[in-house]
mmCIF file of C-alpha atoms in Angstrom:
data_model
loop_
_atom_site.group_PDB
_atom_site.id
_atom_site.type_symbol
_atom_site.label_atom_id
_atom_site.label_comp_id
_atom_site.label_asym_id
_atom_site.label_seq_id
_atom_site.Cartn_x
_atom_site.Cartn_y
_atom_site.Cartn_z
ATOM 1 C CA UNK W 1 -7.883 -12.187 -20.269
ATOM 2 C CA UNK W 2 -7.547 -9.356 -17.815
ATOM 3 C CA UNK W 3 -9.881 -8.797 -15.109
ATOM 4 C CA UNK W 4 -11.870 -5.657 -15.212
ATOM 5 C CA UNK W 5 -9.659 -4.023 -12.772
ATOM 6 C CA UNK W 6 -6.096 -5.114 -13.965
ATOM 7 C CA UNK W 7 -7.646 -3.823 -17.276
ATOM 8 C CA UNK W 8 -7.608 -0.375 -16.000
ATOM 9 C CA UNK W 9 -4.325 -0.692 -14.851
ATOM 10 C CA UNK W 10 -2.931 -1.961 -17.820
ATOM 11 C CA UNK W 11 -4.038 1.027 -19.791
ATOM 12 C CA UNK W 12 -3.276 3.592 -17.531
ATOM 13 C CA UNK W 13 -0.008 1.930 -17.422
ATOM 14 C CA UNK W 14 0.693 1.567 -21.777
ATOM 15 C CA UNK W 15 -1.764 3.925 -23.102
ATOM 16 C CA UNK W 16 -4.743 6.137 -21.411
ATOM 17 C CA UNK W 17 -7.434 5.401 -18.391
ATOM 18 C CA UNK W 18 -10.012 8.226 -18.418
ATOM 19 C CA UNK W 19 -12.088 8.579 -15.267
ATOM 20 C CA UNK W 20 -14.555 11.052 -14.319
ATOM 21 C CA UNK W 21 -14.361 13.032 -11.393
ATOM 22 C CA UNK W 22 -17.704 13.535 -10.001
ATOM 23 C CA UNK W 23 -16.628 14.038 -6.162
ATOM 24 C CA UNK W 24 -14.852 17.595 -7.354
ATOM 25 C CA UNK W 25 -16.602 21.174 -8.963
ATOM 26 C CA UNK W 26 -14.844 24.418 -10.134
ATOM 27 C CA UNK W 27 -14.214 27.516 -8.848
ATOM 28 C CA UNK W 28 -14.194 29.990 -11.869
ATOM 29 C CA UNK W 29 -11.686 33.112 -10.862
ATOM 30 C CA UNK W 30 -11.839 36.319 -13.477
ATOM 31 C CA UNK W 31 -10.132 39.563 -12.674
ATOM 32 C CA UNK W 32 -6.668 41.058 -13.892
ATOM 33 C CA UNK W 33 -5.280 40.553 -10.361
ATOM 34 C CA UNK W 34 -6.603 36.845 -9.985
ATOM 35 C CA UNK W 35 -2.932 35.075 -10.149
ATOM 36 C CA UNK W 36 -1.038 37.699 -7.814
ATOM 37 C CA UNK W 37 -4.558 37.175 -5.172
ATOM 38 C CA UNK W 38 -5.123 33.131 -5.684
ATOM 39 C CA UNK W 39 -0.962 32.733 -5.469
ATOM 40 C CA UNK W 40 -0.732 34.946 -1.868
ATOM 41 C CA UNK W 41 -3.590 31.985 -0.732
ATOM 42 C CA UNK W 42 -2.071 28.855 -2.366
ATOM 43 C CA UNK W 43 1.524 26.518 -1.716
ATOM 44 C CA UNK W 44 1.928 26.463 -5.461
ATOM 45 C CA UNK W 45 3.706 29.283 -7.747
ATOM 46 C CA UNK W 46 1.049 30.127 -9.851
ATOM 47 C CA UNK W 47 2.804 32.938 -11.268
ATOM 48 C CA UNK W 48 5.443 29.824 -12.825
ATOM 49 C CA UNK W 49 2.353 28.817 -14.776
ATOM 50 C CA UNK W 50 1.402 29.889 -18.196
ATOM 51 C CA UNK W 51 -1.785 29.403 -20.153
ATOM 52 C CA UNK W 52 -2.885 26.047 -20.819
ATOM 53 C CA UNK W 53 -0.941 24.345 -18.254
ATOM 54 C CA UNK W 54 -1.930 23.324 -14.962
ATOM 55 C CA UNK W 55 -0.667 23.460 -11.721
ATOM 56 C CA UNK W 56 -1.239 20.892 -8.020
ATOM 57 C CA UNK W 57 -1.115 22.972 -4.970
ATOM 58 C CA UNK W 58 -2.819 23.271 -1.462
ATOM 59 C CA UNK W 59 -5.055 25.892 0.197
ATOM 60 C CA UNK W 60 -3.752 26.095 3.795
ATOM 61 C CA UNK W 61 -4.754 27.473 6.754
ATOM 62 C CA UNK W 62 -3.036 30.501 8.577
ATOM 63 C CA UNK W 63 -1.486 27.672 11.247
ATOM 64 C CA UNK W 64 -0.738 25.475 8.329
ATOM 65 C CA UNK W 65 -2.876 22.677 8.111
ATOM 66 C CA UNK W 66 -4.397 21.605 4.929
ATOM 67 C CA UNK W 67 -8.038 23.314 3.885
ATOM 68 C CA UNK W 68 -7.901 21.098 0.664
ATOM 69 C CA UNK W 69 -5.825 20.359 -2.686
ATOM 70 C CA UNK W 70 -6.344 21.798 -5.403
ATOM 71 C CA UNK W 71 -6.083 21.738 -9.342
ATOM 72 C CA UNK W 72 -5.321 25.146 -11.268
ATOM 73 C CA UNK W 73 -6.477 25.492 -14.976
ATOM 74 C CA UNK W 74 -4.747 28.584 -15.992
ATOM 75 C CA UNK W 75 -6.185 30.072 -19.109
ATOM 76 C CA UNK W 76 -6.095 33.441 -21.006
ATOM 77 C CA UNK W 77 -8.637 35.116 -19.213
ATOM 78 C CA UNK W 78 -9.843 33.356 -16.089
ATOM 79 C CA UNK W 79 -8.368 30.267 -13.930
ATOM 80 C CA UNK W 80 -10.573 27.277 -13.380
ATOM 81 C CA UNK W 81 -10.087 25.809 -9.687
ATOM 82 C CA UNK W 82 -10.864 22.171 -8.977
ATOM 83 C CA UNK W 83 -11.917 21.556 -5.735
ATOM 84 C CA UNK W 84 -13.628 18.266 -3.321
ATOM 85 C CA UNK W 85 -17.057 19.741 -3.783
ATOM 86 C CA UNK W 86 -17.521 18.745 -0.220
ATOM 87 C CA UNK W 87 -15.341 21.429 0.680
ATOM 88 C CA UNK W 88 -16.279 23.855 -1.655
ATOM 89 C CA UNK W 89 -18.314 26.305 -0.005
ATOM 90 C CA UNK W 90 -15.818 26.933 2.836
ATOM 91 C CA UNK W 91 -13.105 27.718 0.611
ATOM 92 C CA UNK W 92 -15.220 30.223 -1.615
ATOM 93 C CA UNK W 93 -16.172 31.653 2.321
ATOM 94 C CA UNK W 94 -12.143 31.995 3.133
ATOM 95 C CA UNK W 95 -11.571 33.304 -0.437
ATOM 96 C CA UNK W 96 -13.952 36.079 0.099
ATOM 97 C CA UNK W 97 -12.345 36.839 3.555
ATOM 98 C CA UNK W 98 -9.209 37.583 1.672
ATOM 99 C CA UNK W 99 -10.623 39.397 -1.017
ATOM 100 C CA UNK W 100 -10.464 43.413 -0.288
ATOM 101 C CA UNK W 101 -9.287 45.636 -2.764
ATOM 102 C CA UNK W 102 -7.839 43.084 -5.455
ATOM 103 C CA UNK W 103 -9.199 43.187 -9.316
ATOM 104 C CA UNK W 104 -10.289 39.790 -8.820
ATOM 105 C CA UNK W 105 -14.122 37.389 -8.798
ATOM 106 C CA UNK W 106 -14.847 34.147 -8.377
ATOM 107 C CA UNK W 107 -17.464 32.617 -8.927
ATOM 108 C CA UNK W 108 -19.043 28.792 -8.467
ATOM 109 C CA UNK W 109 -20.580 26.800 -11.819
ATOM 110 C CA UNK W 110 -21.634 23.621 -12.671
ATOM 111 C CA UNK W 111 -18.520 21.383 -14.711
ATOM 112 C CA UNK W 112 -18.039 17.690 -15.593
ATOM 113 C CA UNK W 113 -14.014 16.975 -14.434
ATOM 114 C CA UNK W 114 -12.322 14.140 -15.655
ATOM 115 C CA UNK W 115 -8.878 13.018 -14.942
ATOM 116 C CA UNK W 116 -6.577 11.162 -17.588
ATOM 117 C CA UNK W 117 -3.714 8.602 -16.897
ATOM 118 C CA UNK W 118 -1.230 7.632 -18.879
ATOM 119 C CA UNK W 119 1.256 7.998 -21.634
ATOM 120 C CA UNK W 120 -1.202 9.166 -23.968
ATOM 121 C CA UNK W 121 -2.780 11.018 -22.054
ATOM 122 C CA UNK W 122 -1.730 14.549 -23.801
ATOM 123 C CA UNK W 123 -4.035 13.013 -26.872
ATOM 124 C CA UNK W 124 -7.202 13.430 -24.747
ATOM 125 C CA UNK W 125 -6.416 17.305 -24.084
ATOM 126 C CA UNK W 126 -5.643 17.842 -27.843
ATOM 127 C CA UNK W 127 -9.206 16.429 -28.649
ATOM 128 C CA UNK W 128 -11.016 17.816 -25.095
ATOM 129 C CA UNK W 129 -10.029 21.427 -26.504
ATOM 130 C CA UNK W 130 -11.386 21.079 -29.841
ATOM 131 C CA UNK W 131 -14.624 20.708 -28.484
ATOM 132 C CA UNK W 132 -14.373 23.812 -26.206
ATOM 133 C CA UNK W 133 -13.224 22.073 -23.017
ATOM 134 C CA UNK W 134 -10.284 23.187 -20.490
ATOM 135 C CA UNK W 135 -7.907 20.972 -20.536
ATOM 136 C CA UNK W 136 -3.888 20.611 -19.713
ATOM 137 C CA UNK W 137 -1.057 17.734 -18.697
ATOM 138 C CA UNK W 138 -1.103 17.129 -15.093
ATOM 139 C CA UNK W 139 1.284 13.967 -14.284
ATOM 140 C CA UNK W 140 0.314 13.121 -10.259
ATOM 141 C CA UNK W 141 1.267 9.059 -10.966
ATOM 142 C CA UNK W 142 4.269 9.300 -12.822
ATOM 143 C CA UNK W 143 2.583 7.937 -15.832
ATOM 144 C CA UNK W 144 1.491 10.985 -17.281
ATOM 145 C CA UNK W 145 -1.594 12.751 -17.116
ATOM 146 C CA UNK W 146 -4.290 15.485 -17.779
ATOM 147 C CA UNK W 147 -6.993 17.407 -15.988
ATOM 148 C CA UNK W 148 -10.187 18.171 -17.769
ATOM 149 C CA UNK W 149 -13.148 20.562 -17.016
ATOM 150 C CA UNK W 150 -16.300 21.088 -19.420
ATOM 151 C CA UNK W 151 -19.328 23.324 -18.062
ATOM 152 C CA UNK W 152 -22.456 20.890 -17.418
ATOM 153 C CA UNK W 153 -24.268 21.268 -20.464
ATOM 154 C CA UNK W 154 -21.607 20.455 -22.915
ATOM 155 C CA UNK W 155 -20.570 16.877 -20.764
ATOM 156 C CA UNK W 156 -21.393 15.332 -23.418
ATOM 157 C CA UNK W 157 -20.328 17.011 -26.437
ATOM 158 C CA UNK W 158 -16.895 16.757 -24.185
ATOM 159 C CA UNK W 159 -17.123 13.218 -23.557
ATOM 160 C CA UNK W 160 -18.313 11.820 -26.860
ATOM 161 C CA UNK W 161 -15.263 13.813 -28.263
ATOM 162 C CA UNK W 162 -12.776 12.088 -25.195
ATOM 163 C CA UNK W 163 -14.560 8.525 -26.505
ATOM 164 C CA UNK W 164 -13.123 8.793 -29.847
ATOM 165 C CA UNK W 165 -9.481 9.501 -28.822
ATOM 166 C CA UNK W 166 -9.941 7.231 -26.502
ATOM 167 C CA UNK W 167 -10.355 4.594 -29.514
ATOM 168 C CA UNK W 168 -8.024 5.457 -31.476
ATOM 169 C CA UNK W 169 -5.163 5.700 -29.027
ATOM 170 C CA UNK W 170 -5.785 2.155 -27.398
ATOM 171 C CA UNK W 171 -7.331 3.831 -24.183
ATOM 172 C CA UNK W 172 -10.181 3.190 -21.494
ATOM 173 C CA UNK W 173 -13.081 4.756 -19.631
ATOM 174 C CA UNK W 174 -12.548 3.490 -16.221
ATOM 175 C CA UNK W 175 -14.085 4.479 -12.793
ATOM 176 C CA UNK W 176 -13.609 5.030 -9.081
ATOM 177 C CA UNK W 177 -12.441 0.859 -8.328
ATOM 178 C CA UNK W 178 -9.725 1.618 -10.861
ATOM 179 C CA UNK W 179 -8.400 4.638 -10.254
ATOM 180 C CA UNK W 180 -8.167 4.024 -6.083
ATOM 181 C CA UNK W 181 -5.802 1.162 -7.327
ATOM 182 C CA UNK W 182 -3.644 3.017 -9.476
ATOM 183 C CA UNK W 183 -3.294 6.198 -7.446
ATOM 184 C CA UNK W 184 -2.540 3.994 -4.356
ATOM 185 C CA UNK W 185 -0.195 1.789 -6.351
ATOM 186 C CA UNK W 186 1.718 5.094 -7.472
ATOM 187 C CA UNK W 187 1.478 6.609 -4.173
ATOM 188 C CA UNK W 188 -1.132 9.486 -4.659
ATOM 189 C CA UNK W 189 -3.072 10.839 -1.428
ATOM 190 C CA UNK W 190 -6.898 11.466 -1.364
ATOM 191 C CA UNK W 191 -8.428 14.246 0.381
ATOM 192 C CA UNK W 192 -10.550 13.333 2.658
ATOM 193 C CA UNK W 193 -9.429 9.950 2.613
ATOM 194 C CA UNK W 194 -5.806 9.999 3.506
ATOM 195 C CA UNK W 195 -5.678 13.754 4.314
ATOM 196 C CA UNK W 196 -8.129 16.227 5.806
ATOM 197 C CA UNK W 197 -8.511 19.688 7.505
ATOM 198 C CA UNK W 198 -6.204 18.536 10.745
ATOM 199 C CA UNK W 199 -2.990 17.371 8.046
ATOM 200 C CA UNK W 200 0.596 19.488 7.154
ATOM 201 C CA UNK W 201 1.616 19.135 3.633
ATOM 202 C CA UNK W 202 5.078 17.581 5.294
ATOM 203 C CA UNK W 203 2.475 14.651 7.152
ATOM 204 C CA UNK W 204 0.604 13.830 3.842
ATOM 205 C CA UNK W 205 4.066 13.772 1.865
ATOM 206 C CA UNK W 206 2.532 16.771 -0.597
ATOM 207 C CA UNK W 207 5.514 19.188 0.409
ATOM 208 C CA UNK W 208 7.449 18.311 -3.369
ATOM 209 C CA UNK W 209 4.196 17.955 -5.406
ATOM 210 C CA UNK W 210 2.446 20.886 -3.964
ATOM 211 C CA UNK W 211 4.357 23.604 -2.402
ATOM 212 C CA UNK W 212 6.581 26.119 -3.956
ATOM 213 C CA UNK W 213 9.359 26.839 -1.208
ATOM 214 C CA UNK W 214 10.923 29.558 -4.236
ATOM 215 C CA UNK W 215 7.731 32.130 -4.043
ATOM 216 C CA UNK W 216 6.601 35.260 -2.472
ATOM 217 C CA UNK W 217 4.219 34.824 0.727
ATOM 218 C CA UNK W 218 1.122 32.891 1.220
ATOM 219 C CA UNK W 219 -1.550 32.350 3.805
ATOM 220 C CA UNK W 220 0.060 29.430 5.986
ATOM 221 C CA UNK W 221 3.855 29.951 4.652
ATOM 222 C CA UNK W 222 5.193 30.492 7.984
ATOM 223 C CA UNK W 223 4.016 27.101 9.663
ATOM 224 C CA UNK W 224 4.700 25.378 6.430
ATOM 225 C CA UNK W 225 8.287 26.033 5.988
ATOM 226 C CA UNK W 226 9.046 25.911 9.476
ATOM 227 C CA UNK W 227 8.214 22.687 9.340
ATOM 228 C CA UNK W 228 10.144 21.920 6.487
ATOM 229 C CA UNK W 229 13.326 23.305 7.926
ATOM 230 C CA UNK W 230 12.987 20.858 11.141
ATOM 231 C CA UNK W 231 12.940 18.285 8.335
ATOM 232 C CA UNK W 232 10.520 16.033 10.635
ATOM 233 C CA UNK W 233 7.032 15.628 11.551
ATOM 234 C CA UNK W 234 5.737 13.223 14.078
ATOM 235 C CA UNK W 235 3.491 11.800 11.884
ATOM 236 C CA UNK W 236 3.856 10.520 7.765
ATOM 237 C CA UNK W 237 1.752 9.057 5.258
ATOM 238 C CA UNK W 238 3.184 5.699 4.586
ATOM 239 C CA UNK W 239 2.162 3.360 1.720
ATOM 240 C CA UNK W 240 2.091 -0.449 2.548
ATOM 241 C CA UNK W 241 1.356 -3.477 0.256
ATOM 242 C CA UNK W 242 0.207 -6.635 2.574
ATOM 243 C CA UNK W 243 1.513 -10.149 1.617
ATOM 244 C CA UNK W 244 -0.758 -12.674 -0.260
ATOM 245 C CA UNK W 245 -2.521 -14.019 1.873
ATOM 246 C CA UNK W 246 -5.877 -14.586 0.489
ATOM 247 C CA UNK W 247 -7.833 -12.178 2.342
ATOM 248 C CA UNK W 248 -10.718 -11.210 0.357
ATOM 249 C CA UNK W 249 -11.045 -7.845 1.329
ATOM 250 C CA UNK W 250 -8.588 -5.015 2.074
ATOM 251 C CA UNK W 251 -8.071 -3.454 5.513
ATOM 252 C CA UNK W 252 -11.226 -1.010 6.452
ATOM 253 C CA UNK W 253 -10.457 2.645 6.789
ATOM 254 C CA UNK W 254 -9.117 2.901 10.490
ATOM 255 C CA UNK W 255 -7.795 -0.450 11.078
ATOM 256 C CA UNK W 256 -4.401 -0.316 12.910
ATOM 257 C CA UNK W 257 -0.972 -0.749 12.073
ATOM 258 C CA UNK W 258 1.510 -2.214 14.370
ATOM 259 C CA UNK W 259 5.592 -2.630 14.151
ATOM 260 C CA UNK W 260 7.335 -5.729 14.510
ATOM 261 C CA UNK W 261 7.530 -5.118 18.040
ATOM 262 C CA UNK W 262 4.304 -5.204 18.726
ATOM 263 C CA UNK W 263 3.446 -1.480 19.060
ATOM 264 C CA UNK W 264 0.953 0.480 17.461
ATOM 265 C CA UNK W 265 2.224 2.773 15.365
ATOM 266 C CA UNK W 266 -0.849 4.179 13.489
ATOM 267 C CA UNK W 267 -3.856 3.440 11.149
ATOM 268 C CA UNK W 268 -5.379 2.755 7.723
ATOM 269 C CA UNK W 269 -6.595 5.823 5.967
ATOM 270 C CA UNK W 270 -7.370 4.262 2.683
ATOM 271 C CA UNK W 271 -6.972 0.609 1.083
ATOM 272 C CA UNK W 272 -7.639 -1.475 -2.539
ATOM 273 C CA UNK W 273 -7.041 -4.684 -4.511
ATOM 274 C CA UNK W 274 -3.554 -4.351 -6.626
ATOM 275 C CA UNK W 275 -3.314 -5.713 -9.625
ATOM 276 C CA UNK W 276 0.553 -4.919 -9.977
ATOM 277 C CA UNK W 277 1.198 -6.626 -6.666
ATOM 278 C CA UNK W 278 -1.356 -8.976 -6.836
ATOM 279 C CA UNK W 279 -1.833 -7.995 -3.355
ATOM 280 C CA UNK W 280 -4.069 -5.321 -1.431
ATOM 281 C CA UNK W 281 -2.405 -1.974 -1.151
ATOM 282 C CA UNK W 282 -2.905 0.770 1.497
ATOM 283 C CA UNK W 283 -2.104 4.309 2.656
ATOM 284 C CA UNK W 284 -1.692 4.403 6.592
ATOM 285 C CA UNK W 285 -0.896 8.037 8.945
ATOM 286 C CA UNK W 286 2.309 6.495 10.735
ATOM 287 C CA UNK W 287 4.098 7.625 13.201
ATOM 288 C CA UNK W 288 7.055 9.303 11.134
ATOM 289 C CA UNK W 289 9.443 6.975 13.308
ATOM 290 C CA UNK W 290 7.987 3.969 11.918
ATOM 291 C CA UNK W 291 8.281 5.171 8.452
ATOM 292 C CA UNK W 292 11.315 3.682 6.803
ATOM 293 C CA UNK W 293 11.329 1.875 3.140
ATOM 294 C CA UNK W 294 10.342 -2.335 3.414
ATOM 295 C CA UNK W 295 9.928 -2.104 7.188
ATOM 296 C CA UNK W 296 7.828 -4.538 8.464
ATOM 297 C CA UNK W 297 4.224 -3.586 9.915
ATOM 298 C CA UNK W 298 1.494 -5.882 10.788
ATOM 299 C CA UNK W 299 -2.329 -4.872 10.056
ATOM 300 C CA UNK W 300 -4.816 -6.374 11.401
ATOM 301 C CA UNK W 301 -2.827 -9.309 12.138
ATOM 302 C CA UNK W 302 -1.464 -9.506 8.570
ATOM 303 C CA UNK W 303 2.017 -9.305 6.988
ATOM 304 C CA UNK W 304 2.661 -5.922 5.433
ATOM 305 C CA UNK W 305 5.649 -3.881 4.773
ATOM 306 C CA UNK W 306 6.013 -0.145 3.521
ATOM 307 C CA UNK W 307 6.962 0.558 -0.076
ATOM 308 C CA UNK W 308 7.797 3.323 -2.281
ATOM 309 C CA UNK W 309 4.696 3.930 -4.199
ATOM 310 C CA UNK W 310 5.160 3.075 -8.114
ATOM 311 C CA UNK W 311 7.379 0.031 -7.575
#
């Protein structure tokens, strides 16, 4: 029998894991000029997206570092922006500092978010839109996927609906301990975990998944494609899985990294049991020299080597 944990991984792997969001809230965005505004203040081409779909992109500052990620739900009348809550406020502050003579509102409101994984996932929007939710494919494992977003009071109307699909395709409700393993199995950054306010898209390795380098302007564009013609930073996000060696309990947040030589070369940001590996798993800020696929790297005394995340 699997163990709670390689459950969730199993199912995100050969059918659906549902999880709910609760660290994230929505920015609701009306106004005819709402795309042409929101895509002169994000990486991502949201003029490339039509309704129903859903785009990944970044809010950077003017120098280029990250603000935070975010999730756009485009629909036929207003966008739905999924945020960190903890970060929330300050980006509603810089929106309205940008906001002059464009058609465009925004305004904060309680939603439930949930975020599917999996091949089946596109079953879970089908049934999340019956019920009135916003819902569209968003594939950040390689697995497939789906973003969800129901105001408060109709959580759940939304998730009784999400149950049943979840039944009949084979799926699973799973939470935080499961989806920390699969998203650092398949190589997927947390903010405020792996990346905050003082990270380049190019350092937490979000340049391909986030940024368009094809649109018009954007708050940040300079810095951020600068950087992307030197082709280097001086620091990466590297994923690492450890050897088996019993440990109990991954490497804290913080613990360092060190080559084979002996040098440090940088730290845990974020870490978890892997059930694929059998191993603990870990995303570490290296120094982008040390960053090279199945180089060796000790942690905290232990074995480890970098991987490509998914394999």
């Amino acid at each position: 029998m699997l163990s709670p944990l390689s459950s969730q991984i199993d199912h995100a792997r050969r059918s659906v894991l549902l999880v709910r969001a609760s660290e994230l809230e929505v920015i609701v965005v009306r106004g005819s000029d709402r795309i042409s505004w929101l895509n002169g203040l994000l990486t991502c081409n949201l003029a490339a997206a039509a309704p129903g779909q859903a785009i990944y992109g970044l809010a950077v500052q003017q120098k280029g570092r990250i603000v935070c990620d975010v999730t756009v739900l485009v629909e036929e009348d207003r966008v739905l922006l999924v945020v960190p809550g903890s970060i929330r406020e300050e980006l509603e502050k810089s929106f309205d500092h940008y906001l002059v003579m464009e058609d465009a509102e925004f305004s904060h409101a309680p939603y439930a978010v949930w975020h599917a994984h999996g091949p089946r996932a596109r079953d879970l929007v089908a049934a999340a839109r019956a019920v009135g939710a916003s819902a569209a494919e968003l594939d950040p494992t390689g697995l497939g996927g789906a973003v969800i977003a129901a105001p408060a009071e109709g959580e759940a109307k939304v998730f009784e609906a999400l149950s049943t699909a979840l039944d009949q395709v084979g799926g699973l409700a799973g939470d935080d301990a499961g989806w920390e393993a699969l998203r650092l199995e398949q190589a997927v950054p947390r903010f405020d975990r792996d990346f905050d306010g003082t990270t380049y898209p190019q350092e937490a390795t979000l340049e391909r998944r986030a940024v368009s380098f094809d649109k018009g302007c954007y708050l940040g564009q300079e810095v951020v494609c600068m950087l992307e013609m030197r082709g280097r930073v001086k620091r990466k996000l590297a994923s690492i899985v450890l050897a088996k060696d019993g440990a109990a309990e991954p490497p804290a947040k913080g613990t360092e990294v060190f080559d084979a030589a002996g040098t440090k070369v940088g730290e845990i940001t974020s870490s978890a049991p892997s059930p694929t590996h059998d191993a603990h798993v870990a995303f570490a800020m290296l120094k982008a020299s040390a960053v090279a696929p199945d180089a060796a790297v000790k942690v905290a005394g232990r074995d480890a080597r970098i991987y490509s995340g998914g394999k």
